[in-house]
Short mmCIF file of C-alpha atoms in Angstrom, two decimals:
data_model
loop_
_atom_site.label_atom_id
_atom_site.label_comp_id
_atom_site.label_asym_id
_atom_site.label_seq_id
_atom_site.Cartn_x
_atom_site.Cartn_y
_atom_site.Cartn_z
CA MET A 1 12.32 5.89 41.28
CA SER A 2 13.92 3.28 39.01
CA ASN A 3 14.90 3.66 35.37
CA ILE A 4 14.39 1.24 32.49
CA LEU A 5 16.16 1.05 29.11
CA LEU A 6 14.14 -0.21 26.14
CA ALA A 7 15.38 -1.13 22.67
CA ASP A 8 13.51 -2.13 19.51
CA SER A 9 16.04 -3.35 16.95
CA GLY A 10 15.69 -4.32 13.32
CA SER A 11 18.42 -5.22 10.89
CA THR A 12 18.78 -1.58 9.78
CA LYS A 13 18.00 0.56 12.85
CA THR A 14 17.52 0.35 16.62
CA THR A 15 15.25 2.70 18.56
CA TRP A 16 16.15 3.27 22.23
CA ALA A 17 14.19 4.85 25.08
CA ALA A 18 15.30 5.45 28.66
CA ILE A 19 12.20 5.78 30.84
CA THR A 20 11.20 5.90 34.49
CA SER A 21 9.14 3.03 35.88
CA GLU A 22 6.14 5.38 35.64
CA GLY A 23 6.67 5.81 31.89
CA ARG A 24 8.26 9.27 31.76
CA VAL A 25 10.69 9.39 28.86
CA LEU A 26 14.18 10.52 29.90
CA ALA A 27 15.84 10.15 26.50
CA LYS A 28 15.35 8.64 23.06
CA ALA A 29 18.03 7.68 20.57
CA ARG A 30 18.66 5.70 17.40
CA THR A 31 21.57 3.54 16.38
CA GLU A 32 22.10 1.13 13.52
CA GLY A 33 20.51 -2.31 13.62
CA LEU A 34 22.03 -4.85 16.01
CA ASN A 35 21.01 -8.20 14.57
CA PRO A 36 23.22 -10.81 16.30
CA PHE A 37 23.17 -12.97 13.17
CA PHE A 38 25.31 -10.25 11.55
CA LYS A 39 27.14 -8.59 14.48
CA ASN A 40 29.17 -10.07 17.31
CA THR A 41 29.42 -8.80 20.90
CA GLU A 42 32.52 -6.67 20.26
CA GLU A 43 30.92 -4.94 17.25
CA ILE A 44 27.76 -4.18 19.23
CA VAL A 45 29.80 -2.74 22.11
CA GLU A 46 31.69 -0.50 19.71
CA ILE A 47 28.50 0.79 18.08
CA LEU A 48 26.77 1.52 21.40
CA ARG A 49 29.82 3.17 22.94
CA ALA A 50 30.14 5.47 19.91
CA HIS A 51 26.49 6.28 19.23
CA LEU A 52 24.32 5.57 22.30
CA LEU A 53 26.08 6.22 25.61
CA GLY A 54 26.38 9.97 25.00
CA GLU A 55 22.63 10.20 24.35
CA LEU A 56 21.59 8.66 27.69
CA PRO A 57 21.39 10.40 31.09
CA THR A 58 22.77 7.36 32.92
CA THR A 59 24.32 3.94 32.37
CA SER A 60 22.63 2.46 35.45
CA PHE A 61 19.20 0.86 35.05
CA GLU A 62 16.99 -1.40 37.09
CA ALA A 63 16.18 -3.35 33.93
CA ILE A 64 17.05 -3.43 30.23
CA TYR A 65 14.58 -4.88 27.74
CA PHE A 66 16.07 -5.42 24.29
CA TYR A 67 13.79 -6.68 21.52
CA GLY A 68 15.37 -7.45 18.18
CA ALA A 69 15.41 -9.15 14.83
CA GLY A 70 17.61 -12.23 15.09
CA ALA A 71 17.32 -12.34 18.91
CA THR A 72 16.71 -16.08 19.03
CA PRO A 73 17.48 -17.99 22.25
CA GLU A 74 20.74 -19.12 20.63
CA LYS A 75 21.84 -15.63 19.56
CA ALA A 76 20.45 -13.53 22.45
CA PRO A 77 23.60 -13.99 24.63
CA ILE A 78 25.62 -12.07 22.02
CA VAL A 79 23.52 -8.96 22.70
CA GLU A 80 23.20 -9.55 26.44
CA MET A 81 26.98 -9.72 26.91
CA ALA A 82 27.37 -6.41 25.07
CA LEU A 83 24.72 -4.71 27.19
CA ARG A 84 26.25 -5.99 30.44
CA GLN A 85 29.67 -4.64 29.41
CA LEU A 86 28.30 -1.12 29.00
CA PHE A 87 25.51 -0.84 31.58
CA GLU A 88 24.87 -1.58 35.22
CA ALA A 89 21.56 -3.42 35.31
CA GLU A 90 19.91 -5.79 37.76
CA TYR A 91 18.00 -7.48 34.96
CA VAL A 92 18.70 -7.82 31.21
CA SER A 93 16.19 -9.39 28.83
CA VAL A 94 16.88 -10.00 25.12
CA ARG A 95 13.80 -11.18 23.21
CA SER A 96 12.42 -11.27 19.67
CA ASP A 97 11.02 -8.39 17.63
CA MET A 98 7.78 -10.38 17.32
CA LEU A 99 7.32 -10.29 21.09
CA ALA A 100 8.01 -6.54 20.98
CA ALA A 101 5.18 -6.15 18.48
CA ALA A 102 2.82 -8.26 20.60
CA ARG A 103 3.53 -6.36 23.81
CA ALA A 104 3.37 -2.97 22.07
CA LEU A 105 0.06 -3.77 20.38
CA CYS A 106 -1.78 -5.89 22.93
CA LEU A 107 -0.17 -4.59 26.14
CA HIS A 108 -1.32 -6.92 28.94
CA LYS A 109 -4.35 -8.34 27.14
CA PRO A 110 -4.61 -11.41 24.88
CA GLY A 111 -4.74 -10.86 21.13
CA VAL A 112 -3.20 -11.56 17.76
CA ALA A 113 -0.26 -9.34 16.80
CA CYS A 114 0.96 -8.83 13.24
CA ILE A 115 4.00 -7.15 11.71
CA LEU A 116 3.55 -5.75 8.19
CA GLY A 117 6.73 -4.09 6.97
CA THR A 118 9.34 -5.20 4.45
CA GLY A 119 8.54 -8.68 5.77
CA ALA A 120 5.49 -10.04 7.59
CA ASN A 121 5.04 -12.03 10.78
CA SER A 122 2.34 -12.79 13.33
CA CYS A 123 1.62 -14.51 16.63
CA SER A 124 -1.07 -15.17 19.19
CA TYR A 125 -0.33 -13.67 22.60
CA ASP A 126 -1.69 -14.33 26.10
CA GLY A 127 -1.01 -10.91 27.62
CA GLU A 128 2.63 -11.54 28.52
CA GLU A 129 4.14 -14.08 26.12
CA MET A 130 3.71 -15.41 22.59
CA VAL A 131 1.59 -18.57 22.47
CA GLU A 132 1.80 -19.55 18.79
CA ASN A 133 3.77 -18.29 15.80
CA VAL A 134 2.97 -19.33 12.24
CA SER A 135 6.29 -19.29 10.37
CA PRO A 136 6.31 -16.36 7.90
CA LEU A 137 8.57 -18.37 5.51
CA GLY A 138 10.02 -15.30 3.76
CA TYR A 139 8.90 -13.49 0.64
CA ILE A 140 9.21 -16.45 -1.75
CA LEU A 141 7.15 -19.00 0.21
CA GLY A 142 5.17 -16.64 2.44
CA ASP A 143 5.34 -13.10 3.88
CA GLU A 144 1.88 -12.43 2.47
CA GLY A 145 0.95 -8.74 2.80
CA SER A 146 4.53 -7.57 3.30
CA GLY A 147 6.16 -4.75 1.36
CA ALA A 148 8.31 -7.29 -0.47
CA VAL A 149 5.33 -9.37 -1.55
CA LEU A 150 3.27 -6.32 -2.53
CA GLY A 151 6.22 -5.26 -4.68
CA LYS A 152 6.53 -8.75 -6.17
CA LEU A 153 2.83 -8.96 -7.03
CA PHE A 154 2.75 -5.42 -8.41
CA ILE A 155 5.84 -5.84 -10.60
CA GLY A 156 4.58 -9.19 -11.88
CA ALA A 157 1.22 -7.67 -12.84
CA LEU A 158 2.90 -4.60 -14.32
CA LEU A 159 5.34 -6.48 -16.55
CA LYS A 160 2.63 -8.89 -17.70
CA ASN A 161 0.45 -5.93 -18.74
CA GLN A 162 -2.29 -6.65 -16.21
CA LEU A 163 -2.54 -3.08 -14.93
CA PRO A 164 -4.05 0.06 -16.51
CA LYS A 165 -2.53 1.34 -19.75
CA GLY A 166 0.29 3.81 -19.24
CA LEU A 167 1.11 2.70 -15.68
CA LYS A 168 4.10 0.59 -16.79
CA GLU A 169 5.68 3.53 -18.63
CA GLU A 170 4.99 5.82 -15.67
CA PHE A 171 6.68 3.36 -13.31
CA LEU A 172 9.71 2.70 -15.53
CA ASN A 173 10.22 6.45 -16.02
CA GLU A 174 9.93 7.28 -12.31
CA TYR A 175 12.47 4.63 -11.30
CA GLU A 176 14.64 5.14 -14.40
CA THR A 177 14.68 1.41 -15.08
CA ASP A 178 13.52 -1.18 -17.60
CA PRO A 179 12.22 -4.79 -17.44
CA ALA A 180 15.68 -6.28 -18.04
CA GLU A 181 17.18 -4.37 -15.10
CA ILE A 182 14.27 -5.33 -12.83
CA ILE A 183 14.71 -9.01 -13.65
CA ASP A 184 18.47 -8.73 -13.08
CA ARG A 185 17.96 -7.06 -9.69
CA VAL A 186 15.41 -9.65 -8.57
CA TYR A 187 17.18 -12.79 -9.75
CA ARG A 188 20.88 -11.96 -9.67
CA LYS A 189 21.56 -9.21 -7.11
CA PRO A 190 21.56 -9.31 -3.28
CA ALA A 191 18.50 -8.42 -1.14
CA PRO A 192 15.72 -8.71 -3.76
CA ASN A 193 13.13 -8.51 -0.97
CA THR A 194 14.32 -5.02 0.00
CA TYR A 195 14.44 -4.02 -3.67
CA LEU A 196 10.85 -5.15 -4.25
CA ALA A 197 9.66 -3.44 -1.05
CA SER A 198 11.23 -0.16 -2.23
CA PHE A 199 8.36 0.20 -4.73
CA SER A 200 5.81 0.49 -1.92
CA PRO A 201 5.52 4.32 -2.09
CA PHE A 202 4.62 4.12 -5.80
CA ILE A 203 2.00 1.43 -5.12
CA ALA A 204 0.51 3.34 -2.18
CA ARG A 205 0.04 6.44 -4.34
CA ARG A 206 -1.95 4.40 -6.90
CA LEU A 207 -4.55 2.90 -4.57
CA GLY A 208 -7.13 5.01 -6.41
CA LEU A 209 -6.79 2.57 -9.32
CA VAL A 210 -9.18 -0.31 -8.70
CA GLU A 211 -6.71 -2.87 -10.09
CA VAL A 212 -3.98 -1.76 -7.68
CA TYR A 213 -6.37 -1.52 -4.72
CA ASP A 214 -7.69 -5.03 -5.40
CA LEU A 215 -4.16 -6.44 -5.68
CA VAL A 216 -3.22 -4.98 -2.28
CA GLU A 217 -6.47 -5.99 -0.60
CA GLU A 218 -6.14 -9.56 -1.90
CA ALA A 219 -2.57 -9.75 -0.53
CA PHE A 220 -3.88 -8.76 2.92
CA ARG A 221 -6.70 -11.31 2.69
CA SER A 222 -4.09 -13.95 1.89
CA PHE A 223 -2.10 -12.90 4.97
CA ILE A 224 -5.22 -13.24 7.12
CA VAL A 225 -6.24 -16.63 5.73
CA ARG A 226 -2.76 -18.19 5.72
CA ASN A 227 -1.62 -16.74 9.05
CA VAL A 228 -4.14 -15.00 11.31
CA LYS A 229 -6.93 -17.56 10.95
CA GLN A 230 -4.61 -20.34 12.12
CA TYR A 231 -4.72 -18.83 15.62
CA GLU A 232 -7.73 -20.14 17.50
CA MET A 233 -8.13 -16.86 19.42
CA HIS A 234 -8.63 -14.77 16.22
CA SER A 235 -12.39 -15.32 16.47
CA ARG A 236 -12.71 -13.85 19.97
CA GLU A 237 -9.80 -11.39 20.36
CA PRO A 238 -8.82 -8.31 18.31
CA VAL A 239 -6.09 -8.52 15.68
CA HIS A 240 -3.51 -5.72 15.83
CA PHE A 241 -0.92 -4.51 13.31
CA VAL A 242 2.40 -2.68 13.42
CA GLY A 243 4.67 -1.54 10.59
CA SER A 244 4.91 0.93 7.74
CA VAL A 245 2.82 -1.21 5.37
CA ALA A 246 -0.01 -1.48 7.91
CA VAL A 247 -0.06 2.31 8.33
CA HIS A 248 0.29 3.35 4.68
CA TYR A 249 -2.22 0.79 3.42
CA GLU A 250 -4.68 1.10 6.30
CA GLU A 251 -7.79 1.41 4.13
CA PRO A 252 -7.36 -1.83 2.10
CA LEU A 253 -6.11 -3.57 5.27
CA ARG A 254 -9.30 -2.65 7.11
CA SER A 255 -11.37 -3.72 4.11
CA ALA A 256 -9.59 -7.10 3.97
CA CYS A 257 -10.16 -7.65 7.70
CA ASP A 258 -13.83 -6.76 7.33
CA LYS A 259 -14.30 -9.21 4.46
CA GLU A 260 -12.59 -11.96 6.42
CA GLY A 261 -14.60 -11.30 9.58
CA ILE A 262 -11.61 -10.05 11.58
CA LYS A 263 -12.03 -7.58 14.45
CA ILE A 264 -9.21 -5.11 13.96
CA GLY A 265 -7.50 -3.47 16.93
CA ARG A 266 -4.55 -1.07 17.10
CA ILE A 267 -2.44 -0.04 14.11
CA LEU A 268 0.98 1.40 14.98
CA LYS A 269 3.84 2.51 12.76
CA GLU A 270 6.54 1.46 15.26
CA PRO A 271 6.48 -0.53 18.52
CA MET A 272 8.33 1.86 20.84
CA ASP A 273 5.41 3.95 22.15
CA GLY A 274 3.50 0.76 22.89
CA LEU A 275 6.53 -0.78 24.60
CA ILE A 276 6.86 2.28 26.83
CA GLU A 277 3.20 1.88 27.81
CA TYR A 278 3.62 -1.87 28.40
CA HIS A 279 6.69 -1.56 30.61
CA SER A 280 5.34 1.33 32.66
CA THR A 281 2.01 -0.39 33.52
CA LYS A 282 3.28 -3.79 34.65
#
């Protein structure tokens, strides 16, 4: 019986699972994110030696499948070299987090896979590989339906007094902030997308307000129109979603899909369980 090591890595955290080829989980672990745009091979080796090796039952695997943010063809060798330094493996694959989402959601069947988290992304998928990928363009030009864009739309409506009376004061009190600080954080401080996405819990708790619900639903409809409907297969295959935004805003997401004539499939919070299923049924 052969063992497989799986990794799903974002810029902030990496989820690991050691499994048998039949899908039995031997161990799970988490380390910090391993985006090769921000970490070199030596830094990745140091992190894994300190925080992963002791959590695994073995360092010998038939195959290692690493999926990650920043794992472009140009940057993938940075991660692969680190993995080969620490593990004995006949096969090492380093691929994108978008492919991880597609395989976790669609398994071995064609479909459209979507990520809705702090950012947003999508692709069409033939059952093994991505076929098309509409560029998400980031939260300024795109990322429709993401946590960052929901935060941007909500804050814009809030500060322009387009939402129910009293909601602005409630928001400013809860976050102990004011309009001047918000504008400073968005326009002058690092990572404004993460800052805007941090307001998602407040927005999700106010979906009972029709103005907030409509704002969120319209953001999802924009994601569908500007991304999903560009894939020819959207009309005949299900459209699946993964990410915290997809899970916490499931009701307006389903409503948006229904209004746009989209057949919705699986909704997962994280890819790992789907990846375990995919790699144990090949």
